[in-house]
Amino acid sequence: MSGAQRLDWVSRSATALHGDVIVPGDKSVSHRSMMLSAIADGNSHIRGFLEGEDTRATAAVLAQLGVRIEAPSAGERIVHGVGLDGLRGSNQPLDCGNAGTGMRLLAGLFAGQAFDSILVGDESLSKRPMRRVTEPLAKMGAQIDAQDGLPPLHVRGGRKLHGIRYELPVASAQVKSALLLAGLYAEGSTEIIEPHPTRDYTERMLQAFGWPIEFSPGRAKLEGGHRLRATDVVVPADFSSAAFFLVAASVLPGSLLRLPAVGLNPRRTGLLEALRLMGADIRIENQGESGGEAVGDLVVRHTALHGIELPEALVPDMIDEFPALFVAAAIAKGRTVVRGAAELRVKESDRIASMAVGLRALGVRIEETPDGAIIDGGAIGGGTVESHGDHRIAMSFAVAGLVAREAVTIRDCANVATSFPGFLELANDCGFALG
Ligand code: S3P
C-alpha cells in the first residue's frame, strides 16, 4: 500500500453468511494481461481487470513508458500496444507500489529494453528478496543493480540478452514469468524447469498473444524473435479473493454462499483440496472455460472442520491462501500441521509470524516452525491484531472475527485495496459484521 493512510477494522461475530459474492478479477492474470497488451502490436481489450492498487500500479508504470491505456468502465481497459520495442524510457522511478508480481515481472520485461529503468516499491516491497530474479536475469546478460538484493532495482538498458536453461531453486511463478518475459528479447531459447509446477498464466497468455511457446506442468520454453499480436482478455474472478469467503462460510454455522465464475486453474486451487480434507463442503457448479481459463461457481456450506497434516505437495498450489487456512485451522477441531511453506516468510509480510502473533493474541495455540506452523484448533477469543501491512492478513482476521467470542480489531487495513477493493462492502452484504 503506497499511501500513508491508516485504517482499522473491527470484525464481530455474525449469525450466518448468505448470498452470491462476486469477487474481483484475478491479480496474477490482470498484471500479465496489462504487460503483454502493452508490448503487443495493436489494441487489446481487457475485461475483468482487477481495480486494485497492485495492478493499477503496473498499468501506471506502462503508461509512464508511453503506453496509452483507456479505462472505459470499471474493470475494462483498452491497451494501445506499442509493439515489442515501442516502450520509451522514463527519467522518473517506476513505482510498483506493494506488488511483488509487478516488480519481478517488470524487471524481466525491462531487462532487454534499450533504456534504463528504476523500479521502486513501498515499504513492504522494499524488503522483499529480488536476487531470485536478478541472478538468473544476469545469467541471460542483464544488468540489474540492487543493493543487498533489495529494491529499488536499477535495470540497465542496452544489454544484449541470450536465452538460458534455468532450473528454479524454489517454485515461483514470478521468477519463471520474469525469465520468460526477458526471453522474448533474448537471442536463442529460454527454458525454465520448476521443482513443482506453478501457475502457468504467462505461458497461456503468451500463446493467446500468438508467441510460440512449449509448456507442460513444471517446464516452459520459448525463443526470442517473434511478435505479440493484440488480443482480448477476459480475467476470471480471483480464487485467492474467493478463499476468504470459502473459509468464512465453512466456519460460520448456517452459512451458504455462492461465488460465481471463479478462476479454477489447478495451480491455484490447493486450498479447495485442503479445506475438503478438513471436512469442508464446497461444490463446483457451472464449470466451464472463460478466456482459456477453467472457471466455475463455488458453492460453500458450513460444516464442522477438523485439523489435518497438510500434504506438502499442496503448498505451491495454495501459496497465497495460508493466512485463510490458518484461520480455518484455528477454528477446526484438533491439530493442523503445515510444513514446507518457508516461502510464506517472504510474502507481503512474514505470513507465518504475522498469523502466529495475531492468532495468539486471540487466544489460539499456535507454534511457529521455520517452514510452517502447528495449530491447535478451538475457540477464538477477541483482541487486537496487526495486519503488518499485508492485505491477506487483514482479510483473514476479518474472517476470524466472525466466530470470535469478542470483537477482533484489525489494525492497518488500507492495504486490502492492493488486491481486493470493496472487500468490506461485499463481506457485509453477505452477513459479516465488519466496520
Ligand atoms: C504470483 C506468484 C506467487 C504468488 C503471488 C502472485 C504470480 O508468488 O504468491 O501472489 O502472479 O506469479 P511466487 O512466485 O513468489 O511464489
Short mmCIF file of N, CA, C and O and ligand atoms in Angstrom, two decimals, residues 26-29 31-32 54 100-102 104-105 128 132 170-177 198-199 201-202 240 268 316 318-321 343 346-348 351 391-392, ligand 1:
data_model
loop_
_atom_site.label_atom_id
_atom_site.label_comp_id
_atom_site.label_asym_id
_atom_site.label_seq_id
_atom_site.Cartn_x
_atom_site.Cartn_y
_atom_site.Cartn_z
N ASP A 26 -8.78 -11.58 -11.19
CA ASP A 26 -7.55 -12.23 -10.72
C ASP A 26 -6.35 -11.27 -10.85
O ASP A 26 -6.11 -10.69 -11.91
N LYS A 27 -5.61 -11.20 -9.77
CA LYS A 27 -4.46 -10.27 -9.73
C LYS A 27 -3.36 -10.73 -10.68
O LYS A 27 -2.82 -9.93 -11.45
N SER A 28 -3.03 -12.01 -10.63
CA SER A 28 -1.94 -12.51 -11.48
C SER A 28 -2.26 -12.32 -12.96
O SER A 28 -1.42 -11.90 -13.75
N VAL A 29 -3.50 -12.65 -13.33
CA VAL A 29 -3.89 -12.55 -14.74
C VAL A 29 -3.96 -11.08 -15.15
O VAL A 29 -3.55 -10.71 -16.26
N HIS A 31 -2.17 -8.48 -13.99
CA HIS A 31 -0.81 -7.96 -14.22
C HIS A 31 -0.31 -8.38 -15.61
O HIS A 31 0.21 -7.59 -16.38
N ARG A 32 -0.45 -9.68 -15.87
CA ARG A 32 0.11 -10.21 -17.13
C ARG A 32 -0.62 -9.66 -18.35
O ARG A 32 0.00 -9.39 -19.38
N ASP A 54 -2.28 -2.80 -6.75
CA ASP A 54 -1.15 -3.52 -7.36
C ASP A 54 -1.21 -3.48 -8.88
O ASP A 54 -0.21 -3.19 -9.55
N GLY A 100 4.86 -7.36 -5.52
CA GLY A 100 6.00 -8.22 -5.86
C GLY A 100 5.87 -8.75 -7.27
O GLY A 100 6.86 -8.81 -8.02
N THR A 101 4.67 -9.13 -7.65
CA THR A 101 4.47 -9.64 -9.02
C THR A 101 4.82 -8.55 -10.03
O THR A 101 5.53 -8.80 -11.01
N GLY A 102 4.31 -7.34 -9.78
CA GLY A 102 4.60 -6.24 -10.70
C GLY A 102 6.10 -6.03 -10.83
O GLY A 102 6.65 -6.05 -11.94
N ARG A 104 8.76 -7.95 -10.02
CA ARG A 104 9.61 -9.04 -10.54
C ARG A 104 9.35 -9.27 -12.03
O ARG A 104 10.30 -9.46 -12.79
N LEU A 105 8.10 -9.23 -12.44
CA LEU A 105 7.83 -9.46 -13.87
C LEU A 105 8.35 -8.29 -14.71
O LEU A 105 8.92 -8.48 -15.79
N ARG A 128 11.52 -7.03 0.14
CA ARG A 128 11.33 -8.38 -0.43
C ARG A 128 12.50 -8.79 -1.33
O ARG A 128 13.05 -7.97 -2.07
N ARG A 132 16.35 -13.55 -6.45
CA ARG A 132 15.74 -14.69 -7.16
C ARG A 132 15.45 -14.35 -8.62
O ARG A 132 15.40 -15.24 -9.45
N VAL A 170 13.51 -22.59 -6.22
CA VAL A 170 12.25 -22.58 -5.44
C VAL A 170 11.11 -22.41 -6.44
O VAL A 170 11.24 -21.64 -7.39
N ALA A 171 10.00 -23.12 -6.22
CA ALA A 171 8.85 -22.96 -7.12
C ALA A 171 8.36 -21.52 -7.04
O ALA A 171 7.96 -21.06 -5.97
N SER A 172 8.43 -20.80 -8.14
CA SER A 172 7.95 -19.41 -8.16
C SER A 172 7.50 -19.02 -9.55
O SER A 172 8.29 -18.96 -10.49
N ALA A 173 6.20 -18.72 -9.65
CA ALA A 173 5.66 -18.28 -10.94
C ALA A 173 6.18 -16.91 -11.30
O ALA A 173 6.30 -16.57 -12.48
N GLN A 174 6.50 -16.12 -10.28
CA GLN A 174 7.02 -14.78 -10.58
C GLN A 174 8.38 -14.86 -11.25
O GLN A 174 8.65 -14.18 -12.23
N VAL A 175 9.24 -15.72 -10.71
CA VAL A 175 10.59 -15.82 -11.27
C VAL A 175 10.49 -16.44 -12.68
O VAL A 175 11.09 -15.93 -13.64
N LYS A 176 9.73 -17.51 -12.80
CA LYS A 176 9.55 -18.13 -14.11
C LYS A 176 9.07 -17.09 -15.12
O LYS A 176 9.60 -16.98 -16.24
N SER A 177 8.08 -16.29 -14.72
CA SER A 177 7.49 -15.33 -15.65
C SER A 177 8.48 -14.23 -16.01
O SER A 177 8.54 -13.79 -17.16
N THR A 198 4.04 -24.39 -11.16
CA THR A 198 3.37 -23.20 -10.62
C THR A 198 2.40 -22.66 -11.66
O THR A 198 2.38 -23.13 -12.80
N ARG A 199 1.65 -21.66 -11.26
CA ARG A 199 0.62 -21.09 -12.15
C ARG A 199 1.22 -20.76 -13.50
O ARG A 199 2.32 -20.20 -13.59
N TYR A 201 -0.04 -18.86 -16.07
CA TYR A 201 -0.75 -17.79 -16.78
C TYR A 201 0.12 -17.12 -17.83
O TYR A 201 -0.37 -16.74 -18.89
N THR A 202 1.39 -16.94 -17.53
CA THR A 202 2.26 -16.26 -18.50
C THR A 202 2.36 -17.10 -19.77
O THR A 202 2.24 -16.57 -20.89
N SER A 240 -7.90 -16.46 -5.01
CA SER A 240 -7.30 -16.04 -3.74
C SER A 240 -8.22 -15.10 -2.97
O SER A 240 -8.18 -15.05 -1.74
N ARG A 268 -3.84 -23.09 -8.64
CA ARG A 268 -4.31 -22.09 -7.67
C ARG A 268 -5.24 -22.65 -6.62
O ARG A 268 -5.56 -21.96 -5.65
N PRO A 316 2.57 -25.23 -3.04
CA PRO A 316 2.68 -24.24 -4.11
C PRO A 316 1.33 -23.88 -4.74
O PRO A 316 1.16 -22.78 -5.25
N MET A 318 -1.37 -23.37 -3.19
CA MET A 318 -2.19 -22.53 -2.29
C MET A 318 -1.30 -21.52 -1.57
O MET A 318 -1.59 -21.12 -0.45
N ILE A 319 -0.24 -21.08 -2.29
CA ILE A 319 0.79 -20.28 -1.61
C ILE A 319 0.23 -18.97 -1.04
O ILE A 319 0.73 -18.47 -0.04
N ASP A 320 -0.82 -18.42 -1.65
CA ASP A 320 -1.38 -17.16 -1.14
C ASP A 320 -2.51 -17.38 -0.14
O ASP A 320 -3.06 -16.42 0.40
N GLU A 321 -2.88 -18.64 0.08
CA GLU A 321 -4.07 -18.91 0.88
C GLU A 321 -3.77 -19.33 2.32
O GLU A 321 -4.68 -19.70 3.06
N GLU A 343 8.41 -20.22 2.08
CA GLU A 343 8.20 -19.05 1.21
C GLU A 343 7.26 -18.03 1.84
O GLU A 343 7.29 -16.85 1.50
N VAL A 346 8.53 -14.66 3.09
CA VAL A 346 8.96 -13.53 2.23
C VAL A 346 7.82 -13.01 1.36
O VAL A 346 8.04 -12.55 0.25
N LYS A 347 6.62 -13.09 1.86
CA LYS A 347 5.48 -12.51 1.14
C LYS A 347 5.32 -11.04 1.59
O LYS A 347 6.28 -10.46 2.10
N GLU A 348 4.13 -10.47 1.42
CA GLU A 348 3.93 -9.06 1.75
C GLU A 348 4.30 -8.79 3.22
O GLU A 348 4.64 -7.67 3.60
N ARG A 351 4.35 -14.19 6.69
CA ARG A 351 2.98 -14.63 6.98
C ARG A 351 2.89 -15.69 8.07
O ARG A 351 1.84 -15.83 8.69
N HIS A 391 -2.36 -7.31 3.07
CA HIS A 391 -3.79 -7.42 2.75
C HIS A 391 -4.40 -8.75 3.16
O HIS A 391 -5.50 -8.82 3.71
N ARG A 392 -3.66 -9.84 2.91
CA ARG A 392 -4.27 -11.15 3.18
C ARG A 392 -4.34 -11.44 4.69
O ARG A 392 -5.18 -12.20 5.14
C1 S3P B 1 2.30 -14.79 -8.25
C2 S3P B 1 3.09 -15.82 -7.79
C3 S3P B 1 3.24 -16.15 -6.37
C4 S3P B 1 2.13 -15.53 -5.53
C5 S3P B 1 1.88 -14.09 -5.89
C6 S3P B 1 1.48 -13.98 -7.34
C7 S3P B 1 2.24 -14.54 -9.69
O1 S3P B 1 4.47 -15.64 -5.91
O2 S3P B 1 2.45 -15.62 -4.16
O3 S3P B 1 0.86 -13.54 -5.09
O4 S3P B 1 1.35 -13.78 -10.13
O5 S3P B 1 3.08 -15.06 -10.42
P1 S3P B 1 5.85 -16.50 -6.03
O6 S3P B 1 6.21 -16.61 -7.44
O7 S3P B 1 6.83 -15.68 -5.25
O8 S3P B 1 5.54 -17.81 -5.38
#
